[in-house]
mmCIF file of C-alpha atoms and ligand atoms in Angstrom:
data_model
loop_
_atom_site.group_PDB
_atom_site.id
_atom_site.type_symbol
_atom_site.label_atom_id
_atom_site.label_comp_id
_atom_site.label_asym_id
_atom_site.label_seq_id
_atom_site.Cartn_x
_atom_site.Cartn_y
_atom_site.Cartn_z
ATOM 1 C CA UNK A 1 -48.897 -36.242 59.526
ATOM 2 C CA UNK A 2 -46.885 -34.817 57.056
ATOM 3 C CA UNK A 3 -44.158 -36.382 54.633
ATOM 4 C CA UNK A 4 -40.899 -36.053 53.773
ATOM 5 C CA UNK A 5 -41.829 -34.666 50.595
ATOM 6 C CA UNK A 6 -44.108 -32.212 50.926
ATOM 7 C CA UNK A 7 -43.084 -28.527 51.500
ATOM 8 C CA UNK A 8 -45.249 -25.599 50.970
ATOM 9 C CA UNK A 9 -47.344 -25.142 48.123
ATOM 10 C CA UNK A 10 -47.029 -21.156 45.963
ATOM 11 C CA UNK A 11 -50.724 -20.155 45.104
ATOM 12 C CA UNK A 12 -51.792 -21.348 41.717
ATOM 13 C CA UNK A 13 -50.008 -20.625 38.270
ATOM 14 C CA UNK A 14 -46.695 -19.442 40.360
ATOM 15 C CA UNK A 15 -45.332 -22.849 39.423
ATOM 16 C CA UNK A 16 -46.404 -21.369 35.229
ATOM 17 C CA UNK A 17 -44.363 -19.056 35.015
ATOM 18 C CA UNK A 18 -41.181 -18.136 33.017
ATOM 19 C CA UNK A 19 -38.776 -16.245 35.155
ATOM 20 C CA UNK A 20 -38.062 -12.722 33.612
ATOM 21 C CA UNK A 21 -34.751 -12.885 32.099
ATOM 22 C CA UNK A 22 -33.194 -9.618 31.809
ATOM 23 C CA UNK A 23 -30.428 -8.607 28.629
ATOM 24 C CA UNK A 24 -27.334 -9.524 29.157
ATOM 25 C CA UNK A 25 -24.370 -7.391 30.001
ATOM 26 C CA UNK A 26 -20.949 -8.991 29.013
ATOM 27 C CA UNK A 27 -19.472 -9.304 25.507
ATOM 28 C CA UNK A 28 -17.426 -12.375 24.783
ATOM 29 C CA UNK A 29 -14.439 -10.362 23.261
ATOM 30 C CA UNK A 30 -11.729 -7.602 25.108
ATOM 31 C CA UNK A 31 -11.985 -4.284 25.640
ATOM 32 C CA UNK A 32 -15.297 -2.031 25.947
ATOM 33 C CA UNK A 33 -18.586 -3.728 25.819
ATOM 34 C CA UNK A 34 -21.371 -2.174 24.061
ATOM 35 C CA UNK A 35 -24.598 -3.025 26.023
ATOM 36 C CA UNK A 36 -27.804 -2.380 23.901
ATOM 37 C CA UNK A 37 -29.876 -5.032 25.625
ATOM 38 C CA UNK A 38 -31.846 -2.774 27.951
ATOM 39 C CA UNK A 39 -32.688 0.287 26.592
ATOM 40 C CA UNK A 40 -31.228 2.291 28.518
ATOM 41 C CA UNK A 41 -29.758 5.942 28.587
ATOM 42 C CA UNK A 42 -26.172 6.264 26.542
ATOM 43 C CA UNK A 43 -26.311 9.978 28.434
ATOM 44 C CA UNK A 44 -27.061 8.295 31.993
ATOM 45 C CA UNK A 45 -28.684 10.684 34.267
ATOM 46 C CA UNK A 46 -28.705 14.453 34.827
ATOM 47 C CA UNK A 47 -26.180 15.665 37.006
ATOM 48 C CA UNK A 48 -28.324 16.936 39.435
ATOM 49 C CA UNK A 49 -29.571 14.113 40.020
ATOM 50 C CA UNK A 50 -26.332 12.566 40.627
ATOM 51 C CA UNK A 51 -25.661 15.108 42.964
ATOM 52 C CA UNK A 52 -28.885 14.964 44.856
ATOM 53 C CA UNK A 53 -28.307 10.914 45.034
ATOM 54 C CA UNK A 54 -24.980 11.439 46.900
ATOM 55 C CA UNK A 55 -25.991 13.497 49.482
ATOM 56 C CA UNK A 56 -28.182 11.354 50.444
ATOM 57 C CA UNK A 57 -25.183 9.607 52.172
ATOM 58 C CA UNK A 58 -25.155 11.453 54.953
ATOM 59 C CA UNK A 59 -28.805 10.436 55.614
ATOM 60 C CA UNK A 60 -28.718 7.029 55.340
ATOM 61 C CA UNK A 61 -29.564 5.679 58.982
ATOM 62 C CA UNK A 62 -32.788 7.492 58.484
ATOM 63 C CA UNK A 63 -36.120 6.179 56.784
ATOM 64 C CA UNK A 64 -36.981 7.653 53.807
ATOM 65 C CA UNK A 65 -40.148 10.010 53.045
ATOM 66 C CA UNK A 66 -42.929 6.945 52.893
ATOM 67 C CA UNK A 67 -45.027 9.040 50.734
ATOM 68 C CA UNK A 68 -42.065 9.998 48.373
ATOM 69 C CA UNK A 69 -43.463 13.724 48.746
ATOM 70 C CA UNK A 70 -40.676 15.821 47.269
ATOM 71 C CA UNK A 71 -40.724 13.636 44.424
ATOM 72 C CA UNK A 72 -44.314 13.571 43.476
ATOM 73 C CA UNK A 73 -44.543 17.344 43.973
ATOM 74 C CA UNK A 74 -41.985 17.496 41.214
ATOM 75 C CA UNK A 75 -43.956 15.622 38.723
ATOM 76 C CA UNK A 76 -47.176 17.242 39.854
ATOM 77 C CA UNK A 77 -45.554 20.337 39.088
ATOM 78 C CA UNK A 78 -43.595 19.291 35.963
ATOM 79 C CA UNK A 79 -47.331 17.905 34.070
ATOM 80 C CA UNK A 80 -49.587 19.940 35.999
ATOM 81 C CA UNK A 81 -51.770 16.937 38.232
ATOM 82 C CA UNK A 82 -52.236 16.744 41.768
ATOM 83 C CA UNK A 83 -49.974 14.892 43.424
ATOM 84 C CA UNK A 84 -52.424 12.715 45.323
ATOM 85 C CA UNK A 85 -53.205 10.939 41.647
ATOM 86 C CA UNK A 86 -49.191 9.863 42.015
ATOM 87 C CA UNK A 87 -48.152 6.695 43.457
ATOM 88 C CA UNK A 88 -44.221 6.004 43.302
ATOM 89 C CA UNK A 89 -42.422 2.825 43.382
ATOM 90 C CA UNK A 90 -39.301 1.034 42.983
ATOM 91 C CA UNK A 91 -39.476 0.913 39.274
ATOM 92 C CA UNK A 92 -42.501 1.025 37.363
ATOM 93 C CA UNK A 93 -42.809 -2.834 37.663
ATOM 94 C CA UNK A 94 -43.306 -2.429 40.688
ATOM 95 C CA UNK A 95 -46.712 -0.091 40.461
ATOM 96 C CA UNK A 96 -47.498 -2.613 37.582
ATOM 97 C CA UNK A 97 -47.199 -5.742 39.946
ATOM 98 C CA UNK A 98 -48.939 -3.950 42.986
ATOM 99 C CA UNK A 99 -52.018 -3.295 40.216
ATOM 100 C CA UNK A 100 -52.089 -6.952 39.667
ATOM 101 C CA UNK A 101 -52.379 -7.616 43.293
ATOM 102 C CA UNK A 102 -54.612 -5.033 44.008
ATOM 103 C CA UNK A 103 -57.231 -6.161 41.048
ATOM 104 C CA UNK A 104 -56.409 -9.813 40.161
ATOM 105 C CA UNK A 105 -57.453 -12.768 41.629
ATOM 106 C CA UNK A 106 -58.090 -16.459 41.169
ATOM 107 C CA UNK A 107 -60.737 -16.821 38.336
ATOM 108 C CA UNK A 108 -59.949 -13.513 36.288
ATOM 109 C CA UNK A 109 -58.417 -12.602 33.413
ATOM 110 C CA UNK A 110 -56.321 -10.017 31.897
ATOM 111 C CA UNK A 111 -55.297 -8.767 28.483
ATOM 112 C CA UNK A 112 -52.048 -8.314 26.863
ATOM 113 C CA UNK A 113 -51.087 -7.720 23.569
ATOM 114 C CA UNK A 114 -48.958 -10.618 21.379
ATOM 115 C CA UNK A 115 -46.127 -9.137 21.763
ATOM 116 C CA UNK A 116 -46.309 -7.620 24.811
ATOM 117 C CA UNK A 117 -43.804 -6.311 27.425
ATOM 118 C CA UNK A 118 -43.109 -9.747 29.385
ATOM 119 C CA UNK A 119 -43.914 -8.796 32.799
ATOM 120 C CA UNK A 120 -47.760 -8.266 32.135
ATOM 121 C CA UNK A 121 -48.329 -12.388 32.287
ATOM 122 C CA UNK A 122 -45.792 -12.412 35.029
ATOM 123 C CA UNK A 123 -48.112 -10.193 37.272
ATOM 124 C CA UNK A 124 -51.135 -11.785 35.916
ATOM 125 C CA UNK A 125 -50.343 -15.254 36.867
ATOM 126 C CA UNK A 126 -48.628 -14.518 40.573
ATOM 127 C CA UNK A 127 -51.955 -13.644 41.277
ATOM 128 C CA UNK A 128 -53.931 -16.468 40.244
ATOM 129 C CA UNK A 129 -55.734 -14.897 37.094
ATOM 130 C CA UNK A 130 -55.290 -16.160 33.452
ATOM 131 C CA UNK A 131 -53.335 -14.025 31.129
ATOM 132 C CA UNK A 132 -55.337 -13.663 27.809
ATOM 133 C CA UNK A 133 -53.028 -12.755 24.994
ATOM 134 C CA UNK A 134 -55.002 -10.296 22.178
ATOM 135 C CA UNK A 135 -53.348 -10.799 18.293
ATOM 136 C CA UNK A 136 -51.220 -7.788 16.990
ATOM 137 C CA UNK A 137 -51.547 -6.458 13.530
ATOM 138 C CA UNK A 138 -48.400 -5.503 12.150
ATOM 139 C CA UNK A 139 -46.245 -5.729 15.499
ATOM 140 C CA UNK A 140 -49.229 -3.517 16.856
ATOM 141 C CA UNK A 141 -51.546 -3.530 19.236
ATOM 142 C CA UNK A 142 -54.858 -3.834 18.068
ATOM 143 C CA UNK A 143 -57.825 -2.187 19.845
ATOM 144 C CA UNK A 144 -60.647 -4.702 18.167
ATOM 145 C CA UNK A 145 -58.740 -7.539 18.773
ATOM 146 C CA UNK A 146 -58.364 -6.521 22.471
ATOM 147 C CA UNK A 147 -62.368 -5.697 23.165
ATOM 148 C CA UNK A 148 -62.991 -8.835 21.080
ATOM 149 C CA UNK A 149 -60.724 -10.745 24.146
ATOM 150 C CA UNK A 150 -62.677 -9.258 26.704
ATOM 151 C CA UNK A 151 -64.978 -11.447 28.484
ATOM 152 C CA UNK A 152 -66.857 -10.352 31.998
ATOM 153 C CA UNK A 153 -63.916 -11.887 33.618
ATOM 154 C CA UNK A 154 -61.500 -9.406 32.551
ATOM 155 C CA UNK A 155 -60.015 -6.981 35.402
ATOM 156 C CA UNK A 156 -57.078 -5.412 33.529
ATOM 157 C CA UNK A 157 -56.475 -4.793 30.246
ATOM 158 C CA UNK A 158 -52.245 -4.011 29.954
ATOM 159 C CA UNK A 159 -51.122 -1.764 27.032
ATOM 160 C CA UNK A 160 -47.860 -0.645 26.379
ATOM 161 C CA UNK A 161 -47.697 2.198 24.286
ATOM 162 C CA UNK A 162 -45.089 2.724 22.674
ATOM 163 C CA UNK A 163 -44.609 -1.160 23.050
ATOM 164 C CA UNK A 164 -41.022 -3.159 23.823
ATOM 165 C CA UNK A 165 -40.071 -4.814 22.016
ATOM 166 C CA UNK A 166 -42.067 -3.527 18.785
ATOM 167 C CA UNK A 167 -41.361 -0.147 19.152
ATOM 168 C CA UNK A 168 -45.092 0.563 17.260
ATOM 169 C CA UNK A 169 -47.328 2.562 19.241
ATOM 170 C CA UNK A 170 -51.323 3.327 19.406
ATOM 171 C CA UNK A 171 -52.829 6.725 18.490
ATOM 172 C CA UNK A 172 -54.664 8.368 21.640
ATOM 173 C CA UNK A 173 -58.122 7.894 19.057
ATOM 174 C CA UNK A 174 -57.736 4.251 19.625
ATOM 175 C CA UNK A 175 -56.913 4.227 23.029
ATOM 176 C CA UNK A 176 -59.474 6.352 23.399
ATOM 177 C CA UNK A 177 -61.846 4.204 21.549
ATOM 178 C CA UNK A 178 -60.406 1.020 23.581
ATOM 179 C CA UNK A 179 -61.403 2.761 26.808
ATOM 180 C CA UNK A 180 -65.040 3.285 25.571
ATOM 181 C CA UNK A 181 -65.201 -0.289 24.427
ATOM 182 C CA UNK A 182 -64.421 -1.224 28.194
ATOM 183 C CA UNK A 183 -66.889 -2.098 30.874
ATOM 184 C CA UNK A 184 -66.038 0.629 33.635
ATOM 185 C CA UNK A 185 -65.185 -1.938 35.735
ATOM 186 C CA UNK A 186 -62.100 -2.838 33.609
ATOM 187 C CA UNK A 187 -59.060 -1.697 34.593
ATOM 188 C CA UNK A 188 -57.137 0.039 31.501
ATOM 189 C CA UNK A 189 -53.526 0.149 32.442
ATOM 190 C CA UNK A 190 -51.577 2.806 29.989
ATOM 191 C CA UNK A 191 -47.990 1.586 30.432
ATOM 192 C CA UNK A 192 -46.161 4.755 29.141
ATOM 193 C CA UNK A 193 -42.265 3.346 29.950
ATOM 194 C CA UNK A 194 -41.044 5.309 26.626
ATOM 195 C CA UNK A 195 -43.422 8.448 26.237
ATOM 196 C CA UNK A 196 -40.791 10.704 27.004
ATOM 197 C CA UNK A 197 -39.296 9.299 23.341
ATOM 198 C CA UNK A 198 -42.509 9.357 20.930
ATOM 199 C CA UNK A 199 -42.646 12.222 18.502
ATOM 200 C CA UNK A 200 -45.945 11.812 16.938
ATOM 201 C CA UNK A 201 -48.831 14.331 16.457
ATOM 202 C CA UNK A 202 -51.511 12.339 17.463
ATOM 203 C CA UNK A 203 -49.780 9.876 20.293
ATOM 204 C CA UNK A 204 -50.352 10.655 24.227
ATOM 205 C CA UNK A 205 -49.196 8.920 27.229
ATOM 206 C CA UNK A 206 -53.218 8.943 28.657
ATOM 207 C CA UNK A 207 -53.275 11.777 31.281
ATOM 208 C CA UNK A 208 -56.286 13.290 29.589
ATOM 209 C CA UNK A 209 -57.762 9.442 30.146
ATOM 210 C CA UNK A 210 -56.830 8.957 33.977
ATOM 211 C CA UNK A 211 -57.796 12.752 34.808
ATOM 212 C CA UNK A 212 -61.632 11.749 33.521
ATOM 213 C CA UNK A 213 -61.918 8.261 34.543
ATOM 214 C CA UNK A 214 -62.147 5.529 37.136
ATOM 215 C CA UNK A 215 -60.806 3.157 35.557
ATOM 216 C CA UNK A 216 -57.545 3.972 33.926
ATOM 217 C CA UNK A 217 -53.957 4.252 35.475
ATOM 218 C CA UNK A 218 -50.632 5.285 33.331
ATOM 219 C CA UNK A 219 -47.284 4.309 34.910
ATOM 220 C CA UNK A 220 -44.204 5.773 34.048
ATOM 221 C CA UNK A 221 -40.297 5.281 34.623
ATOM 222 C CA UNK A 222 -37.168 6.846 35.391
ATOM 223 C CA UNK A 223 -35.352 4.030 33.814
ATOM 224 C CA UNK A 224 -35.246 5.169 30.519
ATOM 225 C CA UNK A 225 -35.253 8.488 28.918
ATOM 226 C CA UNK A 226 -33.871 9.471 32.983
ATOM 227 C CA UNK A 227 -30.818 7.439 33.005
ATOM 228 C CA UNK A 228 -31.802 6.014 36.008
ATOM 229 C CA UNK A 229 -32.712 2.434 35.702
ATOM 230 C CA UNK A 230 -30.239 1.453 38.333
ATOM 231 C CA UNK A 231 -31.615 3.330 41.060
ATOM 232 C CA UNK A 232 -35.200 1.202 40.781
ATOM 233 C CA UNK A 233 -37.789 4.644 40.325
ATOM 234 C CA UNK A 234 -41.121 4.697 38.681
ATOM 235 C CA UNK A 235 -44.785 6.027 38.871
ATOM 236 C CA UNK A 236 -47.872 6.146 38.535
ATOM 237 C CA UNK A 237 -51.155 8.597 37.952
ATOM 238 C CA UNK A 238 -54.206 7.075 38.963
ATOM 239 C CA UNK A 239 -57.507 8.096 40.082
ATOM 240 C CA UNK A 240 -58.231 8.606 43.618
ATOM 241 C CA UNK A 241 -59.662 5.226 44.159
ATOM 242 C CA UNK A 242 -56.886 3.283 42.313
ATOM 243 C CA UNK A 243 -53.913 5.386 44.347
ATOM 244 C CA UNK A 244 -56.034 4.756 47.420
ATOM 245 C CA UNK A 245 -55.619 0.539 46.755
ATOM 246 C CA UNK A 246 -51.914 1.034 45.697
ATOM 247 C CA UNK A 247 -51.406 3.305 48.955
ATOM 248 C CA UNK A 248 -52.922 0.661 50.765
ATOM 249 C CA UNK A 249 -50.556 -2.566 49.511
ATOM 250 C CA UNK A 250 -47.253 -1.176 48.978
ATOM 251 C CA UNK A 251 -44.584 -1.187 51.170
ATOM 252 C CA UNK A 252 -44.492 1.794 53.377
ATOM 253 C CA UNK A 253 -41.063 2.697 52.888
ATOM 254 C CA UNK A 254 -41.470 1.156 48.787
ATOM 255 C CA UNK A 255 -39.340 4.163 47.190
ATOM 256 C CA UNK A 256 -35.453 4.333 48.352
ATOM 257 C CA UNK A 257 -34.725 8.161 49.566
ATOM 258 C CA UNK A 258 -32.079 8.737 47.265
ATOM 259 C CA UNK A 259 -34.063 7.466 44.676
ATOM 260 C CA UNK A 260 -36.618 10.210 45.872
ATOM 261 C CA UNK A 261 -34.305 13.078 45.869
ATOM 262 C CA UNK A 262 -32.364 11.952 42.446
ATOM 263 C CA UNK A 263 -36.142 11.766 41.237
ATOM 264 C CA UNK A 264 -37.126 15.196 42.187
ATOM 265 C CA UNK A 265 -33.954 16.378 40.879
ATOM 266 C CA UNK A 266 -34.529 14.870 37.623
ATOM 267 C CA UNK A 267 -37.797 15.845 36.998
ATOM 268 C CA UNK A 268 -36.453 19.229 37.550
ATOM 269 C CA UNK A 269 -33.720 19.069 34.956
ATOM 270 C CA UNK A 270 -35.833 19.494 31.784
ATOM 271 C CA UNK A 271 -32.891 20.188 29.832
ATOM 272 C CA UNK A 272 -30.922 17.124 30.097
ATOM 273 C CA UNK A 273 -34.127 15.237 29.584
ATOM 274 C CA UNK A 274 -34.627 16.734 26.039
ATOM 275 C CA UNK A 275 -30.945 15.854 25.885
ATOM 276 C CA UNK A 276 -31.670 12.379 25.894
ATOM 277 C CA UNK A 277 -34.672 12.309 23.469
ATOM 278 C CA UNK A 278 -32.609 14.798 20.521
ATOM 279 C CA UNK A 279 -29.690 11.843 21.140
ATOM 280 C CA UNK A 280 -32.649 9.389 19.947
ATOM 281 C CA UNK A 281 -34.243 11.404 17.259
ATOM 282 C CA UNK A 282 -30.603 11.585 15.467
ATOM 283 C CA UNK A 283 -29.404 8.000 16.329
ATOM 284 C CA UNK A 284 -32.835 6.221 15.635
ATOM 285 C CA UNK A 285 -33.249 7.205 12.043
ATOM 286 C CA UNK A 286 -29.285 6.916 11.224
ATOM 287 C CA UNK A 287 -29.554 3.151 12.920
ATOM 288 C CA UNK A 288 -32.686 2.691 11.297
ATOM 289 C CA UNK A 289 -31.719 3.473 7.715
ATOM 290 C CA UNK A 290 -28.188 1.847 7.871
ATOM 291 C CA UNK A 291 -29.653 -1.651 8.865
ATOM 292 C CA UNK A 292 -32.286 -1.159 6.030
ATOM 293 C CA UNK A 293 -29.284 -0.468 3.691
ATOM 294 C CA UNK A 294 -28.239 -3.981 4.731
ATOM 295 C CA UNK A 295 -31.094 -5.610 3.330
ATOM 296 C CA UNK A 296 -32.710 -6.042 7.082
ATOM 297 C CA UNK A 297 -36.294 -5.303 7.617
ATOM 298 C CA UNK A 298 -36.901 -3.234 10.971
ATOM 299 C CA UNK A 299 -39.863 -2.324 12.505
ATOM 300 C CA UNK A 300 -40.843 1.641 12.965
ATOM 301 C CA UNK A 301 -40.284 2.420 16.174
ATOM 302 C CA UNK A 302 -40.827 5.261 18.083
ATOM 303 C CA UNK A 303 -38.496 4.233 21.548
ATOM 304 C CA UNK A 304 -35.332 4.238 21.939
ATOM 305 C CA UNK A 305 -34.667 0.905 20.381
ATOM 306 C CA UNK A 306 -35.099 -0.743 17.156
ATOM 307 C CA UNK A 307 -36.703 -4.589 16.432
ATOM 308 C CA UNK A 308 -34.576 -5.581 13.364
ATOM 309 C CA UNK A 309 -35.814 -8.972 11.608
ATOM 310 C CA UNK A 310 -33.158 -12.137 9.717
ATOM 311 C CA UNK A 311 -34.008 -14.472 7.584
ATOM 312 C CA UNK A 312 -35.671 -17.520 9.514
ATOM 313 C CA UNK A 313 -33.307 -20.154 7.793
ATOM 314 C CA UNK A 314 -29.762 -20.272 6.407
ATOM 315 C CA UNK A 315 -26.292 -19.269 8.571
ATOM 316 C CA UNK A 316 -28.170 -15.487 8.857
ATOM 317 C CA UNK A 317 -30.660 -16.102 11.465
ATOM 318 C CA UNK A 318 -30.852 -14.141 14.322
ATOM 319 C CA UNK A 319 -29.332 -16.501 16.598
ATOM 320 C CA UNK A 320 -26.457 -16.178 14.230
ATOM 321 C CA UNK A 321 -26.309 -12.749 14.272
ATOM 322 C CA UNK A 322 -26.541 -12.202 18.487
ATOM 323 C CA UNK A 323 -23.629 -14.696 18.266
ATOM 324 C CA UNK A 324 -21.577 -12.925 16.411
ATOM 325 C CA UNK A 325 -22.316 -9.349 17.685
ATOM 326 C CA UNK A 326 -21.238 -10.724 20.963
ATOM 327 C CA UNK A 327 -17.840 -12.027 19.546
ATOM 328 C CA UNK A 328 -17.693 -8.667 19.266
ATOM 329 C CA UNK A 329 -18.784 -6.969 21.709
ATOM 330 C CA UNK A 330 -21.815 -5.219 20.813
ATOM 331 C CA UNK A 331 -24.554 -6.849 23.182
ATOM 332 C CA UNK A 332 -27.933 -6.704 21.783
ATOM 333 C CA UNK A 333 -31.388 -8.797 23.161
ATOM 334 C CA UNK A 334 -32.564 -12.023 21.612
ATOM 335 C CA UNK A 335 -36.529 -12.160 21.006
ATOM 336 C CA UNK A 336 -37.556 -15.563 21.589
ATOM 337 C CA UNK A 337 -39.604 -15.208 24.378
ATOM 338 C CA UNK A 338 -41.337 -12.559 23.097
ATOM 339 C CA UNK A 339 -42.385 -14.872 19.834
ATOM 340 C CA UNK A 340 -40.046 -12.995 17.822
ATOM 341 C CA UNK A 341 -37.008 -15.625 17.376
ATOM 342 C CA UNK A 342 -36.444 -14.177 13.960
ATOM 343 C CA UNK A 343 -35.811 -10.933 15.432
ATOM 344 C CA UNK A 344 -32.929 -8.857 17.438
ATOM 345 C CA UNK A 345 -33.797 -5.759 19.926
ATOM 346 C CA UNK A 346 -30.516 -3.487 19.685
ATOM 347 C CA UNK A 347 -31.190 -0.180 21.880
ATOM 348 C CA UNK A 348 -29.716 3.466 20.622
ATOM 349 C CA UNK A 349 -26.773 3.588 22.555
ATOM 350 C CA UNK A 350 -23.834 6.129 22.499
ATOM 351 C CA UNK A 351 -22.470 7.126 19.055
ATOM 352 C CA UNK A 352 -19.625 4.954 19.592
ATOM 353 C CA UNK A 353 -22.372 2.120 20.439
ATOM 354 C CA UNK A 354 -24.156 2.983 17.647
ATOM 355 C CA UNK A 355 -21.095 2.975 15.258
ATOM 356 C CA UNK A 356 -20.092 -0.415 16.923
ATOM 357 C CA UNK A 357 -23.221 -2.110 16.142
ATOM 358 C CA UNK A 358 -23.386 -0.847 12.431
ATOM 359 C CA UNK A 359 -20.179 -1.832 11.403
ATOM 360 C CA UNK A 360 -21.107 -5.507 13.044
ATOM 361 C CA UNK A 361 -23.957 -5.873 12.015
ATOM 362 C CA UNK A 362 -22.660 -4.640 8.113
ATOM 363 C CA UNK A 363 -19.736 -7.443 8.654
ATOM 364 C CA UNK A 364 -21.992 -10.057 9.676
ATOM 365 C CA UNK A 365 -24.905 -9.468 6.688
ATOM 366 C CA UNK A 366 -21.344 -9.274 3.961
ATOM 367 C CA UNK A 367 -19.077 -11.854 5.240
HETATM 368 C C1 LIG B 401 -42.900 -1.432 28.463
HETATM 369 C C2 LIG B 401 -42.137 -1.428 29.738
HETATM 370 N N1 LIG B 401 -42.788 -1.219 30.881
HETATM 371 C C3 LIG B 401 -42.156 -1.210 32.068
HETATM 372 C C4 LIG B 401 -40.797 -1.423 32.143
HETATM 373 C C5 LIG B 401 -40.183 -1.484 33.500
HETATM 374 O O1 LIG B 401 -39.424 -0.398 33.780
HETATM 375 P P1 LIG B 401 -38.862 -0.133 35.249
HETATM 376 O O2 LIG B 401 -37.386 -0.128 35.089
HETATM 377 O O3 LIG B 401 -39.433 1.202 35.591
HETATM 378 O O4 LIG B 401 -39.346 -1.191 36.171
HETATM 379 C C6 LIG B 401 -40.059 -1.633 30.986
HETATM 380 C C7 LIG B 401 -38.622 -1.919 31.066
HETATM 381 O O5 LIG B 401 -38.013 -2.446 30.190
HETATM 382 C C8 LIG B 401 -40.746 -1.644 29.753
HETATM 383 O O6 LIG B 401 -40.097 -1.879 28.613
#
């Protein structure tokens, strides 16, 4: 007999979680809104893509490619791997959640970093595992503090590098030395979402890693330094045993085919990419210094967005400051679930974004 209460029961730790909540996108005054609350693209996608996206239309009644072929051809191509090591999806959290399904289960564990991109304890805990959360030093990851977390329950060990919201990143030495200091059957999961962005000597998204091991996967996006966050496209390079589990547990149609063909056509368009990333090497430093001038602390980043910290007390707070950037129109992400309440996320937007936030931000910190 059953009662009038009882419905069906989600699998452990569902009930746990905090939904995602993604930046917001209106401004509370009129006229244009400056949305810096998701890092993405001021110079939205190349126009090839564009192009390959809309004639797609004719196309429509048909499935797509289930192995998104043209696409992973073009990346195979663009960083010289095979495309069997690539796995697409619809987004890189996507590839991230189907690696949680594929290795997690009731009675694990997995590692993230403090201040860690806020899907990883999503994934961890809609599969039943326990999300073990590894100290930062400095807003950065810390490779001691993550092998010192690891008990022989871990599965997966989540690392984004360069990290949201922190914008600090780990030197391919200590990822290197973070691999070693894993048991090899450990997954090591090299979340690259803003590679594309880093200009630093000794950083590396972790192909070297994945090309030599079993036990490491990168993921990548299109969201980002692609312009194409809207369109849902991501991927992965894995070792053949890890692409053979994701093959086996995604959807079979899990990549969109104009998402495919914009990808392809993307990938292909290595001018507009560097486009995007010499927009972020001027507007990072200029948004960078100017809040500094204002007496605000921000954290070094290396992505296309920059952590900037109040004062914890007084009518300056953070809080205060999203509220008023808001008024006017300049739309920026609070940090409180990430731990950081004390802190703002404002992505590099447009110059006229960038200008907008500035001259905010300068009225806010003077008023
Ligand atoms: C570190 C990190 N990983 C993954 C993602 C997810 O990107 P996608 O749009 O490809 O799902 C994001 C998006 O904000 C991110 O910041």
């Amino acid at each position: 007999m059953t009662n009038a209460t009882s419905m069906p029961r989600p699998r452990d730790g569902i009930l746990d979680i905090a939904a995602y909540v993604p930046g917001k996108s209106s401004g509370s005054g009129s006229g244009k809104v400056h949305k810096l609350s998701s890092n993405e693209s001021p110079l939205g996608p190349s126009p090839a893509a564009m192009q390959a996206y809309t004639a797609c239309a004719q196309n429509l009644a048909l499935y797509p490619d289930g192995g998104s072929g043209a696409l992973r051809d073009a990346l195979a191509k663009a960083h010289g791997i095979n495309p069997a090591n690539i796995v697409c999806g619809a987004g890189s959290d996507e590839l991230l959640q189907l690696l949680a399904s594929g290795y997690l289960q009731s009675g694990d564990e997995a590692i993230y970093t403090e201040h860690g991109f806020l899907v990883y304890p999503i994934i961890i805990r809609a599969n039943g595992a326990t999300p073990v959360v590894a100290p930062e030093s400095n807003l950065t990851a810390d490779v001691d503090a993550i092998l010192a977390a690891v008990t022989p329950r871990t599965r997966i060990v989540f690392l984004a590098n360069p990290n949201n919201p922190t914008g600090t990143y780990v030197s391919f030495d200590e990822v290197k030395r973070l691999h070693a200091g894993l048991p090899a059957d450990c997954l090591l999961v090299l979340d690259a979402a803003y590679a594309e962005y880093v200009r630093r000597n000794d950083y590396e998204a972790g192909m070297e890693l994945v090309s030599t091991s079993k036990n490491v996967v990168m993921t990548r996006t299109f969201s980002k330094a692609y312009g194409l966050a809207g369109l849902r496209l991501g991927w992965a390079y894995c070792p053949a045993n890890v692409a053979d589990v994701l093959n086996r547990i995604r959807g079979p149609f899990n990549v969109a085919m104009p998402a495919i063909a914009a990808g392809a056509a993307a990938v292909q368009d290595a001018g507009h990419l560097e486009k995007a990333v010499e927009h972020n090497d001027t507007w990072l430093p200029k948004v960078t210094t100017v809040v500094e001038e204002l007496g605000l602390k921000v954290t070094p980043s290396v992505g296309n967005f920059v952590l900037v910290h109040f004062p914890q007390n007084g009518a300056k707070t953070a809080a205060e400051a999203d509220a008023f950037l808001v008024s006017n129109n300049v739309v920026v992400r609070r940090m409180d679930a990430y731990g950081l309440p004390g802190a703002l996320r404002v992505s590099i937007g447009d110059e006229a974004g960038c200008a907008a936030f500035v001259d905010a931000l300068r009225s806010f910190v003077t008023d």
